[in-house]
Amino acid sequence: MGLNDPQWGNKNSGGPPDLEEMMRKFNRKIESLFGRSGGGSPKGGGSQPAGGMGSGIGLIVLIVALIWIASGFYIVDASQRGVVLRFGKQVEITDAGPRWHFPYPIETVEVVNLSQVRTVEVGYRDNEKNKMLKESLMLTDDENIIDIQFAVQYFLKDPAEYLFNNRMADDKETVRQVAETAIREVVGRSKMDFVLYEGREQIAASTTKLIQDILDRYKSGIIVSKVTMRNAQPPEQVQAAFDDAVKASQDRERQKNEGQAYANDVVPRAKGAAARLMQEADGYKQRVVANAEGDASRFKQILVEYEKAPQVTRERMYQDMKQQILTSTSKVLVDQKSGGGNLLYLPLDKLIQSTNPGADAPPAAKTAEQLAVPAEAAPAPRVRESLFGREREAR
Amino acid sequence: MKLNMTNFLVGAVVALILASMSIFIVDQRQTAIVFQLGEVVRVETAPGIKFKVPLLQNVRFFDSRILTLDSDDPERFITAEKKNVLVDSFIKWRIIDVKQYYISVGGDEARAQTRLTQTVNSTLREEFGKRTIHEVVSGKREELMRVVQEKTDVDARKIGVEVLDVRLKRVDFPNTISDSIYSRMEAERKRVANELRATGNAESEKIRADADRQREVILAQAYRDAQKIKGEGDARASALYAAAFGRNPEFYAFYRSLDVYKQGFKNKSDVMVLDAGSPFFKYLKGSGRDGK
C-alpha cells in the first residue's frame, strides 16, 4: 500500500497512521452506516466527532481509489507487447517495461508473447516415431500415397491482428489446420518421386509460402519462419519394396563398378602382354640377324680357306666330323656280309637304356632353328648308313 | 452531517448501479445488438462505450472475429468416375450482418454451424461429382475450393454470415482402395528394381565384353606387329645367309651337313648301327688306296 508514501499525503497529518486506530474507525463507520448491527447502538454512539467520521470515510474511499489505481499497473516483458483497449477499442501498443493503464473498466490490457518461436508438428507428435497417420498420409499427383512428417515454426508479428481478427482457441491448432491443407495441396500437385527424393526443399518452400498466404488472408498476424521436412517416405506397407528399389540402384552401380574393375584389370594386362610380344619379337629379330651375321661371317672365312685347298680341307672337315660323332655316340658295328641271310637281332631299346645313365642330356641349341634337325633315337640302320654314303666328288 | 454522509454513500452506490445498467462496452472483437422488450433497436458495431435505457433495454454480444468450423469426421463423396473419397475440410466464416444472423439462427452459433456444414457438404458433393479424383487431388483443387467458397458464401449471406474460405485438408481413399494403391505402388517399385538390376547387369556385361574385345584387339595387333618384326629379322637373316652361302652352294651344303651330323650325334644315348661295309670304314679294313 502506498499509504506511508509521503507523496500520497496523509489526511491525518502527523506521522504514520495507526492501523488499530484505522480499524476502529472503520468499524465505527460501518456501524454508523448500517446502524443496528449486532444489537443496539454502541455506547457513546453520537459522541464521535463528525470530523473524525468524515475523515474515516474519506480514508476508505482513498484506499479503495488507491487499490483501483494500482490495478492499472502491469509489466511487459522484453518479448511481449501489451495491447491497451480503452472501452474495448485498441488505443496503443506498449513496449517492454513497467506500464500503467487506466484501470478497469476504462482501459484493459492484453499481453501478447511475440518473439517466442512456436512449433507445430504435423503428422507426428513429439518425435517422428510417434506418427499420426491420419495427418501424414496423403495423395500425390500420380495417385500414390506418401507419408510426410514436418514441423512448422512461426511467431506472432502483429499483436493487434492476432488478437482481433481471428477467434483461435489455440494458435497452434489454427496453424496446424492451415499447414495440413497447404501441404496436401502442394503434394497433390507433385509427383511422388519428386516429393520423396529430389524435391524436398522445394516442397518445403512452396508449403511455407502457401501457409503464409493463407494466414495473411485471414489477417492472423502470424509469420511462418520455417517449414522443416522431418520425413518424407513411402507408407510402411510398401517401405520394403522402396528400400529394395534403392538397393537395386546401388546393385546396379556395384555391377557397373565390378565390370569396370574387370576392364581395368584385363586391358592393362593385355597391353602388358602386347608389349612383351613386341619386345620378344624385337629380341628375336636381333638374335636371328646376329646369328645370321655370325654364321655368314664364319662360313665366309672358312670358304676363303677352302677355296685355297678344297680337297684337303674337305677331307679334314669330314674326318673331324667323323671323329666327333664317333667319340660322342654309342656304336654297334655290324658286318652284314659275313652275316649272310641270317636275321640279325639287335635289342636296340636295351642298348639305349644301358647307355643312358638317366635323363637325356638337353639337346644343344641349334645354330639356326629353322634348319634344325631334331635329335632322335637311332633309326633303322639303312637310313643311318645312307647318311655316310655321301657322294664323293670324282677326282 | 452524518445523514449527509450516509446519503452520499447510498447515492453513490445507486448511481453506480444505474450507470452499470445503462452503460455497456463493446469490445473490438464484438458486435452488439440492443433489444428493447425483445425487439432489435440498434446494432453496435464500433467498439467503445455505449449507452442504453436501463431495465427497458438489454444487450447481446456476438463475436465479430473470423471463426473456424472444422468437422472432425471426414465426409464421404463420390467423384465423377464413381469412386469414393473421404474428404476433410474446414470453413472460415464471420458474422457480418448481426441482425440477420440473430433473426435467422437466433444468434446460436451451433445452429449457424450446422447450416454452414450442410451447405458446404452439398456443394462439395455436387462439385466432386463433376470432377475426377486426379482433378480434386491435384489439378483442380484450388478451383474446387474457390467454387465451393463462392457458392457457400451466397447461401451464408442469407443468415448474415460471410464464408471467407473453404479448404480441403484430406482427400483420401477409403481403406480398400488404399490397399490396392499400395499393391500397385509395390508392383511399380518391383518393376523399377528389376529394371535397375537388369540394366546394371547388362551394363556390367557391356563393359566386360568391351574389355575382352580390347584385349583381343590389343593382343592380335601386337601379334601382327611382332610377326612383322620377326619377319623382318628372318628376311635380313636369309639375305645374309644367301649372300654368304651363295658364293659356293656346294660347299655350303657339305659344310652345313657336317654341322648337322655333329649336332645330331652327340649324346651317348644316340646309338649308331654301322655296317662294316660302308665307306665309313674304308680304312678300318685296310690302308689300301684302292678307292672305289
XYZ file of C-alpha atoms in Angstrom:
687
model
C 0.000 0.000 0.000
C 1.278 3.388 -0.823
C -0.219 4.906 2.310
C 3.036 5.501 4.065
C 4.389 7.085 0.987
C 4.587 10.790 1.717
C 3.614 11.728 -1.809
C 0.156 10.411 -1.304
C -0.185 12.790 1.563
C -1.807 11.622 4.768
C -5.004 13.246 5.827
C -4.195 12.518 9.485
C -1.195 14.748 9.317
C 1.430 13.773 11.781
C 3.204 10.516 11.428
C 2.046 7.280 10.015
C -1.494 6.233 10.700
C -2.084 3.742 13.408
C -3.551 0.626 11.948
C -5.560 -0.268 15.008
C -6.934 3.212 15.078
C -7.884 2.839 11.456
C -9.650 -0.434 12.073
C -11.581 1.039 14.911
C -12.650 3.945 12.789
C -13.651 1.633 10.014
C -15.779 -0.458 12.310
C -17.435 2.614 13.689
C -18.119 3.861 10.248
C -19.729 0.633 9.256
C -21.804 0.727 12.372
C -22.844 4.251 11.689
C -23.747 3.352 8.160
C -25.787 0.320 8.889
C -26.572 1.315 12.386
C -28.347 -1.543 14.107
C -25.660 -4.128 13.646
C -25.221 -6.662 16.442
C -27.883 -5.014 18.587
C -28.180 -1.594 19.873
C -26.142 1.335 19.014
C -22.755 1.461 20.583
C -22.313 3.441 23.757
C -21.483 6.963 23.064
C -22.608 6.426 19.513
C -23.018 10.072 18.899
C -20.021 11.120 20.907
C -17.817 10.739 17.876
C -16.781 13.997 16.349
C -18.258 14.317 12.938
C -14.922 15.381 11.514
C -13.385 12.058 12.522
C -16.242 10.311 10.861
C -15.743 12.193 7.581
C -12.053 11.603 7.565
C -12.644 7.901 8.200
C -14.915 7.582 5.222
C -12.545 9.671 3.166
C -9.800 7.295 4.099
C -11.768 4.290 2.962
C -12.633 5.953 -0.279
C -8.991 6.850 -0.671
C -7.850 3.320 -0.053
C -10.314 1.907 -2.494
C -9.274 4.505 -5.022
C -5.617 3.633 -4.499
C -6.247 -0.037 -4.950
C -8.186 0.711 -8.082
C -5.392 2.896 -9.454
C -2.761 0.334 -8.544
C -4.663 -2.279 -10.512
C -3.652 -0.361 -13.608
C -0.004 -1.347 -13.267
C 1.314 -4.126 -15.419
C 4.717 -5.245 -16.620
C 5.549 -6.001 -20.232
C 8.428 -8.379 -20.792
C 11.016 -7.799 -23.500
C 9.458 -10.490 -25.662
C 5.939 -9.191 -25.155
C 3.723 -6.398 -26.279
C 0.765 -5.009 -24.400
C -2.321 -4.087 -26.324
C -4.317 -1.451 -24.470
C -8.033 -1.205 -25.066
C -9.973 1.833 -23.945
C -13.608 0.951 -23.640
C -12.962 -2.036 -25.849
C -11.140 -0.115 -28.572
C -7.468 -0.533 -29.233
C -5.639 2.691 -28.357
C -1.987 1.765 -28.119
C 0.566 -0.993 -28.156
C 3.089 -0.828 -25.362
C 6.666 -1.991 -25.345
C 8.692 -3.680 -22.635
C 8.872 -2.192 -19.173
C 6.553 -1.375 -16.295
C 3.377 0.181 -17.626
C 0.239 1.697 -16.348
C -3.174 1.922 -17.874
C -6.346 3.443 -16.684
C -7.875 0.786 -14.555
C -10.855 -1.344 -15.460
C -13.444 -0.578 -16.699
C -11.886 2.335 -18.571
C -8.952 0.516 -20.039
C -7.874 -3.087 -20.183
C -4.665 -4.598 -21.446
C -3.899 -7.832 -23.260
C -0.313 -9.001 -23.142
C 0.846 -10.996 -26.165
C 4.016 -13.035 -26.480
C 5.735 -12.127 -29.713
C 9.257 -13.260 -30.239
C 8.871 -16.686 -28.785
C 9.101 -19.072 -31.721
C 6.381 -21.663 -31.636
C 6.377 -25.013 -33.349
C 3.564 -27.090 -34.695
C 4.152 -30.702 -35.621
C 2.141 -32.146 -38.438
C 1.965 -35.888 -38.955
C 3.622 -36.706 -35.660
C 3.800 -35.626 -32.041
C 6.987 -35.084 -30.033
C 9.117 -37.373 -32.149
C 8.955 -38.820 -35.601
C 8.304 -42.311 -34.331
C 5.005 -41.228 -32.897
C 3.161 -40.900 -36.161
C -0.273 -39.503 -36.733
C -1.143 -41.426 -39.844
C -4.343 -39.501 -40.397
C -2.311 -36.352 -40.796
C 0.713 -37.762 -42.500
C -0.673 -39.934 -45.308
C -1.559 -38.041 -48.445
C -2.097 -38.467 -52.148
C 0.353 -37.299 -54.769
C -0.317 -36.122 -58.278
C 0.367 -39.590 -59.698
C -2.089 -41.132 -57.231
C 0.428 -42.637 -54.905
C 0.246 -42.348 -51.163
C 3.136 -40.949 -49.198
C 3.833 -40.408 -45.572
C 5.126 -36.985 -44.538
C 6.093 -35.557 -41.213
C 7.038 -31.945 -40.930
C 7.219 -29.106 -38.442
C 6.152 -25.505 -38.876
C 7.898 -22.793 -36.917
C 6.144 -19.490 -36.582
C 5.887 -16.422 -34.425
C 3.396 -13.627 -33.892
C 4.187 -10.487 -35.770
C 1.282 -8.218 -35.100
C -0.325 -8.479 -31.672
C -3.352 -6.430 -32.669
C -4.069 -8.506 -35.769
C -3.513 -11.650 -33.789
C -5.937 -10.599 -31.076
C -8.740 -9.033 -33.028
C -9.142 -10.833 -36.320
C -9.464 -14.486 -35.537
C -11.009 -16.411 -32.773
C -8.464 -19.071 -32.002
C -8.807 -21.351 -29.078
C -5.186 -22.074 -29.714
C -2.919 -20.604 -32.335
C -1.222 -23.996 -32.748
C -4.447 -25.581 -33.862
C -5.032 -22.857 -36.419
C -1.545 -23.145 -37.856
C -1.808 -26.913 -37.957
C -5.050 -26.767 -39.907
C -3.576 -24.369 -42.423
C -0.369 -26.394 -42.653
C -2.334 -29.552 -43.347
C -4.334 -28.057 -46.128
C -1.227 -26.413 -47.594
C 0.989 -29.483 -47.615
C -1.722 -31.552 -49.197
C -2.256 -29.031 -51.899
C 1.466 -28.836 -52.629
C 1.992 -32.594 -52.524
C -1.144 -33.139 -54.572
C 0.461 -31.076 -57.317
C 3.724 -33.031 -57.259
C 4.868 -36.412 -58.410
C 5.784 -38.964 -55.801
C 9.432 -39.318 -56.734
C 9.839 -35.572 -56.650
C 8.434 -35.354 -53.141
C 10.420 -38.304 -51.848
C 13.788 -37.584 -53.369
C 14.897 -34.504 -55.225
C 12.101 -32.094 -54.382
C 12.065 -31.968 -50.634
C 13.470 -28.468 -50.330
C 11.132 -27.201 -52.951
C 8.097 -28.808 -51.316
C 9.044 -27.211 -48.019
C 9.477 -23.820 -49.679
C 6.167 -23.968 -51.548
C 4.387 -25.124 -48.407
C 5.864 -22.274 -46.406
C 4.668 -19.793 -48.953
C 1.189 -21.255 -49.172
C 0.757 -21.374 -45.397
C 1.832 -17.758 -45.190
C -0.557 -16.740 -47.948
C -3.494 -18.371 -46.220
C -2.598 -16.925 -42.822
C -2.256 -13.487 -44.391
C -5.646 -13.888 -45.985
C -7.080 -14.445 -42.509
C -5.071 -11.446 -41.225
C -3.909 -13.600 -38.388
C -0.762 -11.658 -37.504
C 1.263 -14.860 -37.711
C 4.545 -15.175 -39.609
C 5.806 -18.583 -40.652
C 9.546 -18.659 -40.266
C 10.354 -22.162 -41.381
C 8.894 -25.440 -42.521
C 11.130 -28.376 -41.754
C 10.598 -31.650 -43.546
C 11.293 -34.287 -40.961
C 10.399 -37.199 -43.078
C 9.020 -37.919 -46.491
C 8.756 -41.565 -47.183
C 6.519 -44.178 -48.707
C 3.956 -45.691 -46.357
C 5.113 -48.570 -44.209
C 3.149 -51.129 -46.206
C 5.357 -50.522 -49.225
C 8.524 -49.445 -47.480
C 10.227 -52.765 -48.185
C 9.652 -52.545 -51.919
C 11.008 -48.990 -51.975
C 14.063 -49.967 -49.989
C 14.628 -52.780 -52.401
C 14.438 -50.394 -55.326
C 17.026 -48.181 -53.690
C 19.143 -51.245 -53.088
C 18.650 -52.228 -56.708
C 20.044 -48.956 -57.901
C 23.022 -49.493 -55.657
C 23.342 -53.008 -57.020
C 23.373 -51.557 -60.465
C 26.178 -49.202 -59.550
C 28.037 -52.036 -57.933
C 27.696 -54.208 -61.008
C 28.903 -51.420 -63.207
C 31.850 -50.889 -60.940
C 32.644 -54.570 -60.982
C 32.541 -54.553 -64.765
C 34.802 -51.533 -64.754
C 37.132 -53.248 -62.358
C 37.316 -56.244 -64.677
C 38.024 -53.956 -67.589
C 40.667 -52.141 -65.618
C 42.301 -55.469 -64.922
C 42.059 -57.036 -68.369
C 43.006 -54.201 -70.657
C 46.258 -53.224 -68.967
C 47.210 -56.864 -68.779
C 46.611 -57.214 -72.486
C 48.678 -54.134 -73.073
C 51.416 -55.640 -70.968
C 51.269 -58.878 -72.905
C 51.341 -56.931 -76.139
C 54.386 -55.036 -75.012
C 56.027 -58.328 -74.093
C 55.258 -59.743 -77.531
C 56.780 -56.731 -79.188
C 59.874 -56.907 -77.078
C 60.214 -60.606 -77.733
C 59.801 -60.083 -81.435
C 62.405 -57.408 -81.369
C 64.721 -59.652 -79.404
C 64.103 -62.468 -81.826
C 64.844 -60.223 -84.751
C 68.073 -59.046 -83.236
C 69.055 -62.583 -82.369
C 68.278 -64.034 -85.760
C 70.100 -61.287 -87.566
C 73.054 -61.553 -85.259
C 73.131 -65.333 -85.668
C 72.935 -64.952 -89.396
C 75.703 -62.438 -89.393
C 77.784 -64.715 -87.248
C 77.115 -67.796 -89.318
C 77.665 -65.945 -92.531
C 80.887 -64.457 -91.383
C 82.153 -67.809 -90.159
C 81.237 -69.503 -93.396
C 82.824 -66.814 -95.443
C 86.049 -67.147 -93.591
C 86.066 -70.910 -93.949
C 85.186 -70.543 -97.580
C 88.162 -68.373 -98.174
C 90.443 -71.088 -96.771
C 88.542 -73.867 -98.503
C 88.914 -72.298 -101.855
C 92.640 -72.284 -101.355
C 92.771 -76.048 -100.906
C 89.355 -77.617 -101.436
C 90.291 -81.308 -101.471
C 92.258 -81.367 -98.273
C 90.015 -79.090 -96.384
C 87.034 -81.145 -97.324
C 88.632 -84.347 -96.222
C 89.819 -82.803 -92.989
C 86.426 -81.462 -92.188
C 84.825 -84.757 -92.916
C 87.219 -86.635 -90.721
C 86.760 -84.104 -87.937
C 83.089 -84.624 -88.083
C 83.510 -88.391 -88.036
C 85.708 -88.180 -85.035
C 83.366 -86.009 -83.163
C 80.398 -88.221 -83.848
C 82.081 -91.446 -83.084
C 83.534 -90.201 -79.834
C 80.287 -88.952 -78.561
C 77.823 -91.692 -79.508
C 77.311 -95.354 -78.814
C 78.102 -97.609 -81.708
C 77.148 -101.028 -82.921
C 79.202 -102.434 -85.736
C 77.513 -104.992 -87.940
C 79.154 -106.917 -90.719
C 76.262 -107.859 -92.941
C 78.250 -109.723 -95.491
C 79.516 -112.273 -93.021
C 76.043 -112.494 -91.554
C 74.692 -113.820 -94.880
C 70.936 -114.343 -94.834
C 70.741 -114.599 -91.078
C 68.370 -112.335 -89.396
C 70.179 -110.013 -87.146
C 68.590 -109.245 -83.789
C 69.560 -106.042 -82.125
C 67.831 -105.252 -78.846
C 68.027 -101.561 -79.526
C 65.952 -100.499 -76.598
C 68.212 -102.378 -74.242
C 71.186 -100.823 -75.833
C 69.768 -97.355 -75.433
C 68.884 -97.999 -71.819
C 72.286 -99.277 -70.968
C 73.931 -96.251 -72.482
C 71.519 -93.792 -70.969
C 72.505 -93.079 -67.411
C 69.364 -91.164 -66.671
C 67.683 -88.346 -68.405
C 68.679 -87.298 -71.850
C 71.126 -84.534 -71.886
C 69.359 -81.488 -73.210
C 69.951 -81.026 -76.895
C 72.333 -78.264 -77.596
C 70.992 -75.157 -79.155
C 70.811 -75.311 -82.882
C 72.506 -72.559 -84.749
C 69.553 -71.798 -86.917
C 66.326 -73.137 -85.708
C 64.512 -73.073 -88.991
C 67.095 -75.503 -90.223
C 67.313 -77.555 -87.105
C 67.123 -81.289 -87.315
C 65.574 -82.899 -84.284
C 67.815 -85.273 -82.448
C 66.252 -88.671 -82.489
C 66.993 -92.115 -81.269
C 68.814 -94.260 -83.732
C 66.614 -95.044 -86.744
C 66.805 -98.124 -88.883
C 70.355 -98.957 -89.806
C 69.840 -98.441 -93.508
C 68.850 -94.938 -93.036
C 71.757 -94.172 -90.825
C 74.076 -95.757 -93.203
C 72.862 -93.729 -96.101
C 73.990 -90.691 -94.176
C 77.503 -91.688 -94.803
C 77.065 -92.944 -98.269
C 77.813 -89.485 -99.444
C 78.769 -88.904 -102.981
C 82.327 -88.174 -103.324
C 83.400 -85.872 -105.923
C 85.082 -87.669 -108.764
C 88.588 -86.609 -108.910
C -23.584 15.644 8.600
C -23.908 12.034 9.423
C -27.064 11.843 7.428
C -25.428 13.627 4.573
C -22.566 11.204 4.570
C -24.851 8.260 4.558
C -26.963 9.760 1.855
C -23.931 10.477 -0.167
C -22.737 6.939 0.052
C -26.106 5.463 -0.721
C -26.483 7.855 -3.600
C -23.123 6.896 -4.954
C -23.958 3.233 -4.830
C -27.297 3.769 -6.525
C -25.639 5.918 -9.153
C -23.094 3.206 -9.826
C -25.765 0.579 -10.154
C -27.744 2.760 -12.532
C -24.650 3.537 -14.560
C -23.787 -0.124 -14.854
C -27.271 -0.771 -16.144
C -27.178 1.961 -18.744
C -23.606 1.797 -19.877
C -22.060 -1.091 -21.793
C -18.770 -1.510 -23.523
C -18.417 -3.030 -26.954
C -15.079 -4.688 -27.422
C -13.246 -4.512 -30.704
C -13.824 -8.242 -31.114
C -17.553 -7.977 -30.774
C -20.682 -6.513 -32.138
C -23.716 -5.938 -30.022
C -27.438 -5.801 -30.513
C -29.566 -3.643 -28.255
C -33.005 -5.100 -27.645
C -35.971 -3.277 -26.315
C -38.501 -5.701 -24.979
C -37.279 -8.389 -27.374
C -37.190 -6.092 -30.366
C -33.970 -5.146 -32.076
C -33.482 -1.453 -31.590
C -29.984 -0.995 -32.956
C -26.748 -2.720 -33.753
C -23.482 -1.544 -32.300
C -20.541 -2.476 -34.498
C -17.997 0.152 -33.499
C -16.101 -0.517 -30.283
C -16.330 1.903 -27.413
C -18.580 2.967 -24.565
C -22.299 2.799 -25.296
C -25.489 3.750 -23.524
C -28.844 2.151 -23.199
C -32.011 2.713 -21.284
C -31.709 0.718 -18.102
C -34.200 -2.072 -17.410
C -36.057 -1.444 -20.636
C -33.237 -2.430 -22.938
C -30.808 -5.298 -22.875
C -27.758 -6.142 -24.896
C -26.425 -9.283 -26.574
C -22.874 -9.572 -27.799
C -21.683 -11.503 -30.808
C -18.201 -12.420 -31.919
C -17.070 -10.416 -34.908
C -13.793 -12.276 -35.478
C -13.186 -14.951 -38.072
C -14.498 -18.235 -36.791
C -13.384 -21.713 -37.722
C -15.592 -24.650 -38.404
C -13.657 -27.847 -38.571
C -15.554 -31.081 -38.691
C -13.809 -33.984 -37.053
C -15.155 -36.741 -39.240
C -14.296 -36.793 -42.897
C -17.246 -36.866 -45.253
C -17.614 -39.443 -47.986
C -18.067 -38.126 -51.503
C -18.298 -39.757 -54.892
C -16.230 -38.479 -57.774
C -17.052 -38.338 -61.457
C -15.624 -41.825 -62.001
C -17.855 -43.170 -59.221
C -15.062 -43.625 -56.742
C -15.445 -42.999 -53.072
C -13.233 -40.443 -51.404
C -13.052 -39.300 -47.832
C -12.796 -35.541 -47.548
C -11.957 -33.477 -44.542
C -12.365 -29.721 -44.785
C -12.568 -26.659 -42.671
C -14.509 -23.419 -43.107
C -13.539 -19.923 -42.101
C -16.541 -17.714 -41.538
C -17.576 -14.486 -39.914
C -20.798 -12.853 -38.810
C -21.250 -9.764 -40.937
C -24.904 -8.899 -40.508
C -25.567 -9.481 -36.878
C -29.235 -8.589 -37.086
C -29.879 -11.008 -39.906
C -27.814 -13.566 -38.050
C -29.888 -13.145 -34.931
C -33.140 -13.364 -36.845
C -32.264 -16.478 -38.833
C -30.404 -18.622 -36.303
C -31.311 -16.881 -33.075
C -27.715 -15.985 -32.534
C -26.959 -19.598 -31.827
C -23.554 -20.477 -33.191
C -24.219 -24.202 -33.242
C -27.218 -23.688 -35.481
C -25.198 -21.476 -37.785
C -22.510 -24.121 -37.997
C -24.994 -26.845 -38.809
C -26.399 -24.731 -41.573
C -22.936 -23.957 -42.960
C -21.855 -27.578 -42.786
C -24.901 -28.673 -44.714
C -24.352 -26.072 -47.392
C -20.669 -26.819 -47.753
C -21.227 -30.546 -47.892
C -23.909 -30.374 -50.517
C -21.793 -28.024 -52.610
C -18.808 -30.288 -52.225
C -20.901 -33.297 -53.212
C -22.001 -31.505 -56.318
C -18.502 -30.354 -57.246
C -16.853 -33.702 -56.563
C -19.434 -35.370 -58.752
C -18.265 -33.230 -61.640
C -14.585 -33.986 -61.240
C -12.225 -36.903 -61.373
C -10.040 -37.927 -58.494
C -6.995 -36.592 -60.192
C -8.622 -33.214 -60.597
C -9.678 -32.886 -56.980
C -6.324 -34.064 -55.654
C -4.079 -32.000 -57.840
C -5.235 -30.219 -60.931
C -8.401 -28.522 -59.871
C -8.048 -28.479 -56.128
C -7.768 -24.726 -55.787
C -10.511 -24.098 -58.265
C -12.790 -26.510 -56.426
C -12.142 -24.803 -53.131
C -12.841 -21.439 -54.673
C -16.067 -22.584 -56.290
C -17.296 -24.128 -53.049
C -16.402 -20.995 -51.119
C -18.284 -18.780 -53.568
C -21.387 -20.933 -53.646
C -21.454 -21.361 -49.884
C -20.907 -17.680 -49.372
C -24.002 -16.823 -51.405
C -26.102 -19.075 -49.215
C -24.435 -17.997 -45.980
C -25.256 -14.355 -46.527
C -28.907 -15.267 -46.071
C -28.106 -15.888 -42.430
C -25.883 -12.852 -42.092
C -22.680 -14.787 -42.400
C -19.723 -14.421 -44.755
C -17.742 -17.502 -45.752
C -14.141 -16.436 -46.241
C -12.616 -19.733 -47.126
C -13.417 -23.366 -47.551
C -10.301 -25.504 -47.575
C -9.860 -29.184 -48.155
C -7.479 -30.898 -45.809
C -7.565 -34.591 -46.503
C -8.758 -36.085 -49.711
C -8.125 -39.754 -49.195
C -9.339 -43.084 -50.381
C -11.169 -45.484 -48.143
C -9.007 -48.322 -46.856
C -9.982 -50.849 -49.507
C -8.814 -48.572 -52.300
C -5.739 -47.563 -50.343
C -4.737 -51.203 -50.181
C -4.976 -51.574 -53.920
C -2.914 -48.403 -54.321
C -0.303 -49.873 -52.032
C -0.102 -53.047 -54.034
C 0.182 -51.036 -57.224
C 2.967 -48.949 -55.746
C 4.719 -52.074 -54.643
C 4.422 -53.632 -58.087
C 5.764 -50.461 -59.636
C 8.760 -50.414 -57.328
C 9.445 -54.057 -58.044
C 9.415 -53.306 -61.708
C 11.824 -50.438 -61.186
C 14.071 -52.597 -59.042
C 14.132 -55.399 -61.574
C 14.814 -52.986 -64.358
C 17.655 -51.441 -62.425
C 19.197 -54.768 -61.682
C 18.792 -55.947 -65.240
C 20.275 -52.806 -66.714
C 23.052 -52.976 -64.177
C 23.770 -56.483 -65.295
C 23.615 -55.510 -68.934
C 25.871 -52.540 -68.466
C 28.349 -54.563 -66.488
C 28.283 -57.189 -69.229
C 28.821 -54.499 -71.835
C 31.817 -53.143 -70.019
C 33.278 -56.605 -69.632
C 32.673 -57.505 -73.241
C 34.267 -54.291 -74.343
C 37.260 -55.037 -72.173
C 37.533 -58.509 -73.677
C 37.301 -57.083 -77.166
C 40.006 -54.577 -76.382
C 42.170 -57.383 -75.070
C 41.686 -59.424 -78.210
C 42.423 -56.472 -80.446
C 45.460 -55.421 -78.482
C 46.877 -58.919 -78.468
C 46.128 -59.525 -82.131
C 47.679 -56.257 -83.160
C 50.660 -56.980 -81.008
C 50.971 -60.423 -82.610
C 50.728 -58.881 -86.024
C 53.388 -56.322 -85.285
C 55.576 -58.914 -83.593
C 55.335 -61.232 -86.573
C 56.198 -58.359 -88.837
C 59.290 -57.617 -86.825
C 60.240 -61.281 -86.705
C 59.694 -61.498 -90.439
C 61.984 -58.561 -90.899
C 64.553 -60.333 -88.833
C 64.125 -63.537 -90.773
C 64.354 -61.703 -94.039
C 67.522 -59.950 -93.015
C 68.980 -63.207 -91.811
C 68.004 -65.010 -95.000
C 69.534 -62.292 -97.066
C 72.689 -62.528 -95.053
C 72.791 -66.323 -95.404
C 72.063 -66.181 -99.082
C 74.736 -63.610 -99.606
C 77.257 -65.681 -97.738
C 76.347 -69.203 -98.833
C 75.536 -68.227 -102.367
C 79.236 -67.910 -103.062
C 79.623 -71.632 -103.063
C 76.408 -73.545 -102.657
C 78.005 -76.950 -102.984
C 80.474 -76.267 -100.250
C 77.745 -74.819 -98.131
C 75.713 -77.996 -98.433
C 78.724 -80.031 -97.398
C 79.665 -77.716 -94.569
C 76.199 -77.484 -93.303
C 75.624 -81.229 -93.456
C 78.705 -81.826 -91.382
C 77.299 -79.413 -88.892
C 74.011 -81.230 -88.810
C 75.700 -84.609 -88.254
C 77.682 -83.156 -85.418
C 74.609 -81.736 -83.858
C 72.639 -84.905 -84.456
C 75.065 -87.377 -82.921
C 76.474 -86.030 -79.822
C 74.935 -87.942 -76.964
C 75.758 -91.325 -75.620
C 72.112 -92.156 -75.993
C 72.416 -91.918 -79.751
C 73.184 -95.414 -80.931
C 74.757 -95.855 -84.315
C 74.474 -99.211 -86.001
C 77.228 -99.277 -88.548
C 77.760 -101.656 -91.359
C 81.309 -102.650 -91.689
C 80.972 -102.408 -95.436
C 80.208 -98.782 -95.549
C 82.796 -96.386 -96.939
C 82.993 -95.024 -93.451
C 85.233 -97.927 -92.558
C 87.252 -97.838 -95.641
C 90.467 -97.657 -93.672
C 89.239 -99.837 -90.894
C 89.653 -102.839 -93.196
C 92.924 -101.803 -94.732
C 95.032 -98.887 -95.650
C 94.905 -99.577 -99.369
C 94.423 -96.704 -101.670
C 92.117 -98.653 -103.887
C 89.298 -96.110 -103.745
C 86.036 -97.328 -105.003
